[in-house]
Short mmCIF file of C-alpha atoms in Angstrom, two decimals:
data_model
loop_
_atom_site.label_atom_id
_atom_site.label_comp_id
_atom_site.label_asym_id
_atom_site.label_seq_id
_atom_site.Cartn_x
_atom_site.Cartn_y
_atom_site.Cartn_z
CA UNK A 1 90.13 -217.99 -158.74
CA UNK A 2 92.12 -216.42 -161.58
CA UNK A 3 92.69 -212.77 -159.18
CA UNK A 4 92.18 -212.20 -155.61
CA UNK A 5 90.35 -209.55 -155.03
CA UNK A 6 91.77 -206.94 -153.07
CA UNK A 7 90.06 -203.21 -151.67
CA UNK A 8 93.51 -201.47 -151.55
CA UNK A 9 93.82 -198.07 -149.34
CA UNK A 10 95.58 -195.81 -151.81
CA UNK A 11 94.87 -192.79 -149.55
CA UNK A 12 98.39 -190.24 -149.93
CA UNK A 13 99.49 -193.13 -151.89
CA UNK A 14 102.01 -192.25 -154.93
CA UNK A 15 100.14 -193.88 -157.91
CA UNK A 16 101.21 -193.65 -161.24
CA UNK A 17 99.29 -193.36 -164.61
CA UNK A 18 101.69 -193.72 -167.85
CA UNK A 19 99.77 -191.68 -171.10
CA UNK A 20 97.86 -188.59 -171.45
CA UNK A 21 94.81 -189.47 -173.11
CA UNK A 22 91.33 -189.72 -172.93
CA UNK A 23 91.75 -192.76 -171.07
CA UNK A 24 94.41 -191.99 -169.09
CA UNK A 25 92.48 -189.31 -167.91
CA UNK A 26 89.70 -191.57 -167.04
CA UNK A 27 91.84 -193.67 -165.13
CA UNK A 28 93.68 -190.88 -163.32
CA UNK A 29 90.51 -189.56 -161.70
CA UNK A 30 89.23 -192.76 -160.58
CA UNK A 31 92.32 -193.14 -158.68
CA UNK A 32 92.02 -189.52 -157.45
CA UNK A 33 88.91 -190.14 -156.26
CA UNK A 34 90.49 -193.07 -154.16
CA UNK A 35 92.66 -190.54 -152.52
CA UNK A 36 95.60 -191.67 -154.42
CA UNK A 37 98.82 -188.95 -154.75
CA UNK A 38 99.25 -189.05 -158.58
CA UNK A 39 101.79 -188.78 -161.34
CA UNK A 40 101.01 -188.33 -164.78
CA UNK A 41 103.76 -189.07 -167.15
CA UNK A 42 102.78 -188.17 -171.27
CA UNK A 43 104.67 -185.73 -173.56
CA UNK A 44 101.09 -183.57 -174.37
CA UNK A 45 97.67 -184.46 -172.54
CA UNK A 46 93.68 -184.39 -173.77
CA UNK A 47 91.00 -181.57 -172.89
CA UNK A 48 90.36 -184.17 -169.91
CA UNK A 49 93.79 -184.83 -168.61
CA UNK A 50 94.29 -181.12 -168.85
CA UNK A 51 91.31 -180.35 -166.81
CA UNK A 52 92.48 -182.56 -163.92
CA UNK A 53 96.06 -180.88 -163.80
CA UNK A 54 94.80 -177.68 -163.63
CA UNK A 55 92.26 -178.72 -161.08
CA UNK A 56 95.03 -179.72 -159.16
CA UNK A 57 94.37 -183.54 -159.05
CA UNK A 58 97.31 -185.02 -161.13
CA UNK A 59 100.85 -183.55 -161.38
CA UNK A 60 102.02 -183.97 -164.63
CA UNK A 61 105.53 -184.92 -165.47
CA UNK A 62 106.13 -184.00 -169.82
CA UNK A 63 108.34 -187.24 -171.10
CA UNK A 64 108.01 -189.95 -173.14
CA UNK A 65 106.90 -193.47 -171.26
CA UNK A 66 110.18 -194.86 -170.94
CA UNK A 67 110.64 -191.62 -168.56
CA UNK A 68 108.30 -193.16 -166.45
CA UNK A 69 109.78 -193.26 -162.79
CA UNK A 70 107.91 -196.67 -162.20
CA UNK A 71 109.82 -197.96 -159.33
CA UNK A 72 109.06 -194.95 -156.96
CA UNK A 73 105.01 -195.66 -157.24
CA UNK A 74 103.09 -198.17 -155.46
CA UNK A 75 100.51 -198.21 -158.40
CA UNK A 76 101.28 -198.26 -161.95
CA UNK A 77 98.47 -197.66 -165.20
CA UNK A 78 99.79 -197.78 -168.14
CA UNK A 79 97.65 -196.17 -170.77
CA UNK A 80 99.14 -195.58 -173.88
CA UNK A 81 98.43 -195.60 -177.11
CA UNK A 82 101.82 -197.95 -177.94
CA UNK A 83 101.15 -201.68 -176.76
CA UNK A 84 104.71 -202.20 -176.60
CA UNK A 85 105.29 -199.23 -174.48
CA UNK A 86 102.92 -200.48 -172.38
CA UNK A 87 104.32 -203.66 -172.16
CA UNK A 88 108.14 -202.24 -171.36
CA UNK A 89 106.09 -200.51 -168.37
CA UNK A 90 104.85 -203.29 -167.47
CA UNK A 91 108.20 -205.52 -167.55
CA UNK A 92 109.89 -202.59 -165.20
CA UNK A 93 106.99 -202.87 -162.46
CA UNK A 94 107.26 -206.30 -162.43
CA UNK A 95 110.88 -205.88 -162.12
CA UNK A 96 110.38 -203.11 -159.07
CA UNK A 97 107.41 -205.94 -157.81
CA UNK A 98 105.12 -202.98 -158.55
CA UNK A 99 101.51 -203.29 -159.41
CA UNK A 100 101.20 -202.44 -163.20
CA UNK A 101 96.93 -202.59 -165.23
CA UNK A 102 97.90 -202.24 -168.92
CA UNK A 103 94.92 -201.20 -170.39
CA UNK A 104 93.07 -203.61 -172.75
CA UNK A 105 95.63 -206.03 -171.72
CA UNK A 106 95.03 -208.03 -168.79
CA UNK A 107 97.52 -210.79 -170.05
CA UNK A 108 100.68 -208.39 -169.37
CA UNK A 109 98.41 -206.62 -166.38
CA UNK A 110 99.50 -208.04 -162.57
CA UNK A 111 95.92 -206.42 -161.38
CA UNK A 112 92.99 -205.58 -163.45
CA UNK A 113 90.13 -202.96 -162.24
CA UNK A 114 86.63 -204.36 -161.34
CA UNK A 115 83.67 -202.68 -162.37
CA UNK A 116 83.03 -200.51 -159.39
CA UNK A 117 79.22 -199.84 -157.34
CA UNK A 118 79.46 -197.17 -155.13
CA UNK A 119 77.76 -196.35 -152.17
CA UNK A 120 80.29 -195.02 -149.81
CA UNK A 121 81.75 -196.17 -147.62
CA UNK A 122 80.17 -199.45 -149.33
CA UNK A 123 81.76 -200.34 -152.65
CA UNK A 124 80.86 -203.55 -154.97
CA UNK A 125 83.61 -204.94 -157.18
CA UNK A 126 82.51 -207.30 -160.21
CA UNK A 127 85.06 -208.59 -162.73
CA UNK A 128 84.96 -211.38 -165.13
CA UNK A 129 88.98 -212.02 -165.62
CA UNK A 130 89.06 -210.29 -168.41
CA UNK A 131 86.84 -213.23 -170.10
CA UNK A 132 83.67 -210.99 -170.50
CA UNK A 133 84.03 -207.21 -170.06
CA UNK A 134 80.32 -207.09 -171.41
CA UNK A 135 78.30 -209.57 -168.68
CA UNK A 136 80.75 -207.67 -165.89
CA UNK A 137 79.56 -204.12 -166.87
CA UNK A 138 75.75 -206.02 -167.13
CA UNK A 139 76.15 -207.40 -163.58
CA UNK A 140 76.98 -204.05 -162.03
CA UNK A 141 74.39 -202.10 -163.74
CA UNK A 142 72.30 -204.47 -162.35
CA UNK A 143 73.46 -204.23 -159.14
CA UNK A 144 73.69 -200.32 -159.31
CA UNK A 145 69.58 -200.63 -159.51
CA UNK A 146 69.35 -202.59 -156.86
CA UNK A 147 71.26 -201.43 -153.94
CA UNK A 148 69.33 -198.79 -152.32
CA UNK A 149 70.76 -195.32 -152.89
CA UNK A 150 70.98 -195.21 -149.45
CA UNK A 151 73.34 -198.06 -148.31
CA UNK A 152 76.51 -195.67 -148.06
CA UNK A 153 73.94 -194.14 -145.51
CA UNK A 154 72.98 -197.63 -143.48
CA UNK A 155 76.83 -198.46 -143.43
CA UNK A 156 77.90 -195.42 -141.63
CA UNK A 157 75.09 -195.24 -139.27
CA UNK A 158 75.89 -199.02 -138.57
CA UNK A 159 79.12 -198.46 -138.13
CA UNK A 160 78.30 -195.68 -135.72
CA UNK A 161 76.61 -198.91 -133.72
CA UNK A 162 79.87 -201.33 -133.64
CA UNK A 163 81.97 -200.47 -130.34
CA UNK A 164 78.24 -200.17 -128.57
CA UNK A 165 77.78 -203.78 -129.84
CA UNK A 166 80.63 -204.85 -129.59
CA UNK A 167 81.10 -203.99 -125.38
CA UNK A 168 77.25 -205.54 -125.32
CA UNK A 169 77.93 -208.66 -127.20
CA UNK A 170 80.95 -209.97 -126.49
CA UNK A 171 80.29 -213.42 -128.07
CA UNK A 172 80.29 -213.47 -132.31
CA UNK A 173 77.11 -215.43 -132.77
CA UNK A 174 75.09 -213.08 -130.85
CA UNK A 175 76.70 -209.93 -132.43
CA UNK A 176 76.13 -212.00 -135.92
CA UNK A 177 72.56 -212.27 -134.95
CA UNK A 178 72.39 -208.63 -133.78
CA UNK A 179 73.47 -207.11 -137.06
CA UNK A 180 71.07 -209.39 -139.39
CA UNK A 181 68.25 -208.27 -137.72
CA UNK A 182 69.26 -204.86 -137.38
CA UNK A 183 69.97 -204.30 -140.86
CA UNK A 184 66.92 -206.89 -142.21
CA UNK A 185 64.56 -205.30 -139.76
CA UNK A 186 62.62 -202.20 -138.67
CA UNK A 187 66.00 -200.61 -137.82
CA UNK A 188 67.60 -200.26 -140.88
CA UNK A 189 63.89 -199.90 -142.77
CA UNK A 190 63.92 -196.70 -140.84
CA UNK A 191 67.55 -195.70 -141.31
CA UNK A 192 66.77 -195.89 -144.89
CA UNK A 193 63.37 -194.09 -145.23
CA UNK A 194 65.36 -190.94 -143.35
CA UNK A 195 64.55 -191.37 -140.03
CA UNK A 196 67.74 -191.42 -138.18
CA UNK A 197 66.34 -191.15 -134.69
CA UNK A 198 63.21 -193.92 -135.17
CA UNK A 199 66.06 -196.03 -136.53
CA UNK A 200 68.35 -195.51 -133.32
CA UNK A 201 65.64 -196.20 -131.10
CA UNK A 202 64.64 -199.53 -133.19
CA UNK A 203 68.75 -200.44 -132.86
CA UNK A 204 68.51 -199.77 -129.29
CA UNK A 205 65.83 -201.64 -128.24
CA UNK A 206 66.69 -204.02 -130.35
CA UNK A 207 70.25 -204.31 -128.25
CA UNK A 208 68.36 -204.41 -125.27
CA UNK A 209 67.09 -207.71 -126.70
CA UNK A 210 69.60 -209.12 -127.90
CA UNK A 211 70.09 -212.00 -126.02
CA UNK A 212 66.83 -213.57 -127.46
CA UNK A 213 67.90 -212.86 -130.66
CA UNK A 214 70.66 -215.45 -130.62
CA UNK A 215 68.93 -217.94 -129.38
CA UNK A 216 68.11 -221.54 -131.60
CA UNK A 217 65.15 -221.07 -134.02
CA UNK A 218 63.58 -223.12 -137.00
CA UNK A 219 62.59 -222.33 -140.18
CA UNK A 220 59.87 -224.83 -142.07
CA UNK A 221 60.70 -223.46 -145.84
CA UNK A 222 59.37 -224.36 -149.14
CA UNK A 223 62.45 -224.30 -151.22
CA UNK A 224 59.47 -224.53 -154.54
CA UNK A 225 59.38 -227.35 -157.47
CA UNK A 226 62.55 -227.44 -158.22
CA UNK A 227 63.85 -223.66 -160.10
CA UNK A 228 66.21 -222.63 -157.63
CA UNK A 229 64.60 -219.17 -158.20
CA UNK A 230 61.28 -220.07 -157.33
CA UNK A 231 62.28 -219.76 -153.57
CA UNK A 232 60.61 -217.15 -151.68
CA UNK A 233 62.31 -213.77 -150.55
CA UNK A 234 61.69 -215.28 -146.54
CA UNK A 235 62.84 -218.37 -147.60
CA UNK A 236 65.94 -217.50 -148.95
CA UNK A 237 66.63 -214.45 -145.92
CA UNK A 238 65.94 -217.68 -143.86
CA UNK A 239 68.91 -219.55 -145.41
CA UNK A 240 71.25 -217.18 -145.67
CA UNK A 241 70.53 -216.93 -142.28
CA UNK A 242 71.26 -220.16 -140.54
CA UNK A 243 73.53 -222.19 -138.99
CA UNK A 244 72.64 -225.88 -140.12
CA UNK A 245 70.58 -226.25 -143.21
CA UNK A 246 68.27 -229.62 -143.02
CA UNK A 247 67.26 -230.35 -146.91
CA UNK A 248 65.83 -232.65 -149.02
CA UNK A 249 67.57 -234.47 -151.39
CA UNK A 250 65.57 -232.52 -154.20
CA UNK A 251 66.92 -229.38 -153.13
CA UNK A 252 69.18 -228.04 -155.94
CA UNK A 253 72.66 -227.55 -155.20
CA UNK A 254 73.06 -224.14 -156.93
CA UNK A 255 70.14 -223.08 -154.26
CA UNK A 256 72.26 -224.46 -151.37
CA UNK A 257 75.32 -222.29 -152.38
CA UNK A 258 73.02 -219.39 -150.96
CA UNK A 259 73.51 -220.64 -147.37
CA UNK A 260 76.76 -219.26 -145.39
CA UNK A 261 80.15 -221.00 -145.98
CA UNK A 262 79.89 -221.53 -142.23
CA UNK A 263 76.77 -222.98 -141.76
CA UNK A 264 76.65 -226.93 -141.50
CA UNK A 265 74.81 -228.73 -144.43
CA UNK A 266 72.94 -231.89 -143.35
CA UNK A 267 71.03 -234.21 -146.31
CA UNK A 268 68.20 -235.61 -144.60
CA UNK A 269 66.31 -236.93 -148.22
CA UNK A 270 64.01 -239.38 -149.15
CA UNK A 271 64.20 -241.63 -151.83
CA UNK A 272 61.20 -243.92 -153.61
CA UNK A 273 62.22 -247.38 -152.95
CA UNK A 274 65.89 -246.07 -151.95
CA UNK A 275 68.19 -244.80 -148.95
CA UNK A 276 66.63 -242.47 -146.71
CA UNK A 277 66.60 -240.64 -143.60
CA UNK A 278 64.08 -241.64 -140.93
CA UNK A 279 61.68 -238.93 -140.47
CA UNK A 280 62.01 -239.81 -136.38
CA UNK A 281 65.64 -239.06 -137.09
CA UNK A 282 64.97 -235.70 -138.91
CA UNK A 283 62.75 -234.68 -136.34
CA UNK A 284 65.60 -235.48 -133.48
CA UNK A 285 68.17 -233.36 -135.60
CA UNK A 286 66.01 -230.75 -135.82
CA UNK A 287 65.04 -230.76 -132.13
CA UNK A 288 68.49 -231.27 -131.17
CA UNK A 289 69.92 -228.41 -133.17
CA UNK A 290 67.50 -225.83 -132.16
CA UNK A 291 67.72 -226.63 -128.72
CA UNK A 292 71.87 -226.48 -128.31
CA UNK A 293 71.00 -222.80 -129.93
CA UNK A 294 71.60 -223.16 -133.49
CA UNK A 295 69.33 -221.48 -136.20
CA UNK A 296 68.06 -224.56 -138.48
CA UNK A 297 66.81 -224.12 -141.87
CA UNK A 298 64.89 -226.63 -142.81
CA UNK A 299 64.65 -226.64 -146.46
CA UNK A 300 61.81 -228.80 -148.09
CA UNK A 301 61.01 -229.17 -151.93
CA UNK A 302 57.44 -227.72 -152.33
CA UNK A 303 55.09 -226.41 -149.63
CA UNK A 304 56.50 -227.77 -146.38
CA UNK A 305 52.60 -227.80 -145.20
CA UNK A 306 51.93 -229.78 -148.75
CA UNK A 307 52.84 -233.47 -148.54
CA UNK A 308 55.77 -232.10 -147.15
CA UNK A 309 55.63 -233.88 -143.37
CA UNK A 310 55.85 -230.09 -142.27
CA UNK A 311 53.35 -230.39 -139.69
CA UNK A 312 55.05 -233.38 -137.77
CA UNK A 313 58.04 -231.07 -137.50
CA UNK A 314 56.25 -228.21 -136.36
CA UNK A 315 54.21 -230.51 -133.98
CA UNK A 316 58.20 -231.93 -132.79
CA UNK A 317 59.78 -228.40 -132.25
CA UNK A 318 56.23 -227.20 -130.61
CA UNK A 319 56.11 -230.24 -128.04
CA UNK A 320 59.95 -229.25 -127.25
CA UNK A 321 59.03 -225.77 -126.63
CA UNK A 322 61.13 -224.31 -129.34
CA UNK A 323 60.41 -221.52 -131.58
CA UNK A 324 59.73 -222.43 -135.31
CA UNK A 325 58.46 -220.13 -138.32
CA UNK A 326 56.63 -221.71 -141.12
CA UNK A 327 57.88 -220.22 -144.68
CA UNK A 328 55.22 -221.43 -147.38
CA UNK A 329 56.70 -222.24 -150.89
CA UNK A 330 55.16 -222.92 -154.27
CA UNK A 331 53.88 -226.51 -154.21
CA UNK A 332 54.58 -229.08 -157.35
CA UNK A 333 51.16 -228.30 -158.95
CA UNK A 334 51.03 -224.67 -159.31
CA UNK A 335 54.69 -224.59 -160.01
CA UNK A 336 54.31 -227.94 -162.50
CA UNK A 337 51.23 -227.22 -163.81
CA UNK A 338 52.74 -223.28 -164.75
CA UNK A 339 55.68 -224.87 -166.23
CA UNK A 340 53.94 -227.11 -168.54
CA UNK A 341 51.19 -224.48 -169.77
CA UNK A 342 48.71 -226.25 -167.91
CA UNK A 343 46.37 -223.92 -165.60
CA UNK A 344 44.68 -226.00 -162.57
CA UNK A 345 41.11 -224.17 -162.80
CA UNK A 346 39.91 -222.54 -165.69
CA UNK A 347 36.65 -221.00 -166.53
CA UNK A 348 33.87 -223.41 -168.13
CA UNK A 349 36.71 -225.92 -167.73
CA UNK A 350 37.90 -226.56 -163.83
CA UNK A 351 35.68 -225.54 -160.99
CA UNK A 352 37.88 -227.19 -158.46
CA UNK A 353 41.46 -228.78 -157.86
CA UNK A 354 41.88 -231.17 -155.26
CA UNK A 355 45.56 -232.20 -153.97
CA UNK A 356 46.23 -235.66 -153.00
CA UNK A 357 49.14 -237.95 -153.00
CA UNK A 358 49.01 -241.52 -154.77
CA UNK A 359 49.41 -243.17 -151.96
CA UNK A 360 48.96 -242.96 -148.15
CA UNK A 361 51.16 -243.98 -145.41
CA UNK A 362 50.22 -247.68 -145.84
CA UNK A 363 50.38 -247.36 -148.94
CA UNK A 364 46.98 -247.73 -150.29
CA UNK A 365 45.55 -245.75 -153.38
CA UNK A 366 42.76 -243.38 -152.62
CA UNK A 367 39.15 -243.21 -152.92
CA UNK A 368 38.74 -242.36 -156.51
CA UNK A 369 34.79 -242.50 -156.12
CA UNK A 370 35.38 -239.11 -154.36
CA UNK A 371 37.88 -237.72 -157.12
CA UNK A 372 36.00 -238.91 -160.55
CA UNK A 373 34.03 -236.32 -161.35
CA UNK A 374 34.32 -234.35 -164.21
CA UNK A 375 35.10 -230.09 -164.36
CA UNK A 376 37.18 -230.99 -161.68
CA UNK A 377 41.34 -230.64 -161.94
CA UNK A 378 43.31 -233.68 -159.57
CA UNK A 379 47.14 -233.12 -158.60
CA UNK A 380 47.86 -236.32 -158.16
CA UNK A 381 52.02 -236.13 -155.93
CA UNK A 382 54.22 -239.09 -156.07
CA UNK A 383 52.54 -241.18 -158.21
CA UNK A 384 55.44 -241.54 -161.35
CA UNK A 385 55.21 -245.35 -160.49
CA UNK A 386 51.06 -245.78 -160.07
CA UNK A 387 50.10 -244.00 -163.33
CA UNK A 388 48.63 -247.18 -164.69
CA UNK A 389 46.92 -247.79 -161.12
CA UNK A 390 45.40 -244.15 -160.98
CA UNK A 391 44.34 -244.06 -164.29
CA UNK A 392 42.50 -247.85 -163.99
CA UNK A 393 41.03 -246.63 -160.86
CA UNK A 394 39.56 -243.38 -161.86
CA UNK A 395 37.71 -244.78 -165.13
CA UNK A 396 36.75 -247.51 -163.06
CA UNK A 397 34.43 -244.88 -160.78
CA UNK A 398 33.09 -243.18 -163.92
CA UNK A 399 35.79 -240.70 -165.40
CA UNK A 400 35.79 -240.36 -169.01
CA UNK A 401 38.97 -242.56 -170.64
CA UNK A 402 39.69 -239.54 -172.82
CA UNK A 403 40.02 -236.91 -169.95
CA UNK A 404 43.09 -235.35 -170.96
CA UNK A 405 45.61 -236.22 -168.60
CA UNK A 406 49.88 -235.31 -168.28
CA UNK A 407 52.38 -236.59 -166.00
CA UNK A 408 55.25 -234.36 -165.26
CA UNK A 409 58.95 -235.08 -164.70
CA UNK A 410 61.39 -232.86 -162.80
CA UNK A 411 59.12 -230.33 -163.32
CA UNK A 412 60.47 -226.17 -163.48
CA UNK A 413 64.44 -227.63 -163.72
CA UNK A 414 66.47 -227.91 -166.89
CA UNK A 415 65.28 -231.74 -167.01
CA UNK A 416 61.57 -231.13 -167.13
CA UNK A 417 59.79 -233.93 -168.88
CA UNK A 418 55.82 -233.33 -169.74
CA UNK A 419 54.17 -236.51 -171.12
CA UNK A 420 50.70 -236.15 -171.97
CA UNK A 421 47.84 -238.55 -173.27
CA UNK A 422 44.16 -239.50 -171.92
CA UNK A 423 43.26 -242.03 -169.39
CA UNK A 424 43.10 -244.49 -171.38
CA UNK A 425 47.00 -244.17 -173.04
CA UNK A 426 48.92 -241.88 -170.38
CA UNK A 427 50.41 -244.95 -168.63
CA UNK A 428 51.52 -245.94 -171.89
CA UNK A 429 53.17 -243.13 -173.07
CA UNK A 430 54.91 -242.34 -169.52
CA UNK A 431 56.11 -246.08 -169.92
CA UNK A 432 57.53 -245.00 -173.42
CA UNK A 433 58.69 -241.80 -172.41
CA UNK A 434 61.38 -242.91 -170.36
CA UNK A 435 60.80 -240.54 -167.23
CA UNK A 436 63.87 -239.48 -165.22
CA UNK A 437 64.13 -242.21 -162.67
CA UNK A 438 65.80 -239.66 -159.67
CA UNK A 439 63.22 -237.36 -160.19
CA UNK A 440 59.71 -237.06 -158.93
CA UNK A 441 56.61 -236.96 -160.90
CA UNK A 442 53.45 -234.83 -160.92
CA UNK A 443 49.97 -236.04 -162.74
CA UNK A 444 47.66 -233.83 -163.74
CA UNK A 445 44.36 -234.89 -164.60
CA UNK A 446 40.90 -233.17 -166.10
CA UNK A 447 39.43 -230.95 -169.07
CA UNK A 448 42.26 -228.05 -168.38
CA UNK A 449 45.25 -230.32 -169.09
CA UNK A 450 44.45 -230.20 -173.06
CA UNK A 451 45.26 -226.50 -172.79
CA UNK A 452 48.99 -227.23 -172.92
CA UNK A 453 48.82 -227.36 -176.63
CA UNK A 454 48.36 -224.33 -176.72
CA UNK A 455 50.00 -222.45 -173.33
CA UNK A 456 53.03 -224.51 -173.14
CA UNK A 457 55.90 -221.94 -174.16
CA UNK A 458 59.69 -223.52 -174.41
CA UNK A 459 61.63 -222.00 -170.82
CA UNK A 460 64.64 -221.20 -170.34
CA UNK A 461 64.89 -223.67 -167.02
CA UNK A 462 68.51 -224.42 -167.91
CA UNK A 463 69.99 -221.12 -167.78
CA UNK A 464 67.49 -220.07 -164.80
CA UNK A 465 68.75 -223.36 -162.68
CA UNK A 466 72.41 -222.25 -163.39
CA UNK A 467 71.97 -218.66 -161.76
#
């Protein structure tokens, strides 16, 4: 962390802005409007700086910038138009251990000021170093169109809430749990349509129930294919949420980050042929966790209800009596199948899609007789190391060796690998294609997977993965 960032209280604070410019003047009122007590030191001053003396806001001192009375401020801009005037001011607060910005120079600058959000009394900082003025001015106007006009509103009105809460809820995890679901729920959805006094009745019957609301919980979430972004809204509230985060070894790491700094990440993965976690033993964590009061995320690649063992952990929590939410996410064939160009049904094409994994819990193939027709799309999950198999065992019951058919590799993420071919050659050309070995693998088979000629568009996956 090249600066710590800091929200100082410059409130009747002597502050100190060295030039008399246009952005002097610019800097001056942003410091007025922080309540500072300022000092303007420049031997003439712009239409701008001019306004804010006779407005009152700035006393202005005429003198040249080694006039400057830098030791007696707590806050020093210097704003010249002479770098090495500016860096003599800067020298002298050092000197005086005052805080000195030089303007376009954060290499002689002690602080540097943040692009600035604000929603009173809520204010958003962003600030690249110094490295990249133009993605830090991108990120807040960004953020300036999506915080809510009213937040300034929802923090005072919450605020107006703490010593209630506070005397209520005396321990920090229930308090913790109060405020997320006052601010997430119907409270502050009311609070910020206008309704002040639907919103205080929502807060105080939701105080009233408070104790429930701290209580242990699960959340079955689909954390997607792979994209970190392709998470749902609910499933990623759910994770910033809890207290112990259950995932699967395919869970990307940048979509962990998004879980609390407190919150106690546990790998529970799978792997093909490799180490893995006993689904008796994830299903005793997750029992265990819930019921000593924690909130558990439990994050799953996919659809948790989609070859994702979801149900046997809802049926675990539901035998224990503990309460669970389901969070769907987008399973590997819609969120493959989009990624590669290739559309699951398709007019004249695809009447149906059927899902099924390459193998069941014994490990036996399936029925292909029931899968071979033709017009008829098959997501075939897990089945990277039976593409030979499946493809023998559906021509074998009748389908067509040149069905179009593509086997998919990391599918959505920055390593996506899309190998396509017929029946008759895919296993070949997955063989020569040298598939990922960590990753999992998605075939596609029927009449719509020759579309990808023409749908399949180049992504940006990397740079998506790395937000």
């Amino acid at each position: 962390m090249d600066y710590f960032p800091l929200f100082a209280d410059l409130r009747d604070q002597p502050c100190l802005v060295v030039g008399g410019g246009d952005v002097a003047a610019r800097k001056a009122r942003e410091l007025a409007a922080a309540g500072a007590r300022l000092t303007v030191v420049a031997p003439a001053c712009s239409a701008a700086m001019q306004a804010l003396i006779a407005a009152g806001t700035v006393t202005w001192r005429a003198g040249t910038a080694d006039m400057a009375p830098v030791a007696d401020h707590l806050l020093v801009v210097a704003a010249t138009d002479d770098a090495a005037a500016n860096r003599a001011i800067a020298a002298t607060a050092r000197a005086a251990r005052r805080l000195c910005n030089v303007v376009d120079d954060a290499a002689a600058s002690s602080f540097i000021v943040p692009g600035i959000v604000d929603r009173s009394p809520l204010i958003v900082a962003v600030s690249s170093g110094g490295h990249a003025p133009v993605l830090a001015r991108w990120l807040r106007q960004r953020l300036e169109r999506w915080l809510p006009a009213g937040c300034g509103d929802l923090a005072r009105w919450a605020g107006s809430w703490r010593r209630r809460v506070r005397q209520r809820l005396t321990e920090p995890r229930r308090r913790r749990a109060f405020w997320e679901a006052l601010l997430t729920g119907e409270p502050g959805r009311r609070l910020l349509a206008g309704d002040r006094a639907a919103a205080d009745a929502a807060a105080g019957q939701l105080l009233e129930q408070a104790g429930e609301l701290a209580g242990g919980k699960a959340w079955l979430v689909g954390a997607g294919p792979g994209d970190p972004l392709l998470i749902s809204l609910r499933g990623l509230q759910a994770l910033e949420q809890a207290d112990v985060v259950l995932h699967d070894r395919l869970v990307s790491p940048a979509l962990l980050r998004s879980a609390r700094r407190e919150a106690e990440i546990i790998a529970v993965g799978k792997t093909g042929g490799g180490p893995a976690t006993s689904q008796a033993e994830i299903e005793r964590l997750l029992v265990a966790h819930v019921r000593a009061g924690r909130r558990v995320c439990r994050l799953k690649g996919g659809d948790p209800f989609i070859f994702g063992r979801g149900g046997e952990e809802a049926l675990a929590l539901a035998a224990a009596g503990l309460p669970f939410e389901v969070v769907p996410g987008i399973t590997a064939a819609s969120g493959c199948g989009a990624a590669a160009g290739i559309p699951l049904t398709h007019r004249g094409l695809a009447t149906a899609v059927t899902f099924v994994t390459a193998q069941d819990a014994d490990g036996a193939l399936p029925d292909w007789s029931a899968l071979a027709r033709a017009n008829h799309t098959l997501a075939i999950y897990m089945g990277g190391r039976r593409v030979a198999d499946i493809a023998a065992g559906l021509v074998a019951q009748g389908r067509a060796p040149d069905t179009a058919a593509a086997v998919i590799g990391a599918g959505t993420t920055a390593q996506q690998q899309v190998v396509t071919g017929t029946l008759a050659d895919i296993a070949q050309h997955w063989s020569d294609g040298s598939p990922p070995a960590p990753a999992p693998a998605l075939m596609l088979i029927g009449e719509t997977v020759a579309l990808t000629a023409r749908l399949a568009q180049p992504l940006a996956v990397a740079a998506r993965a790395a937000a």
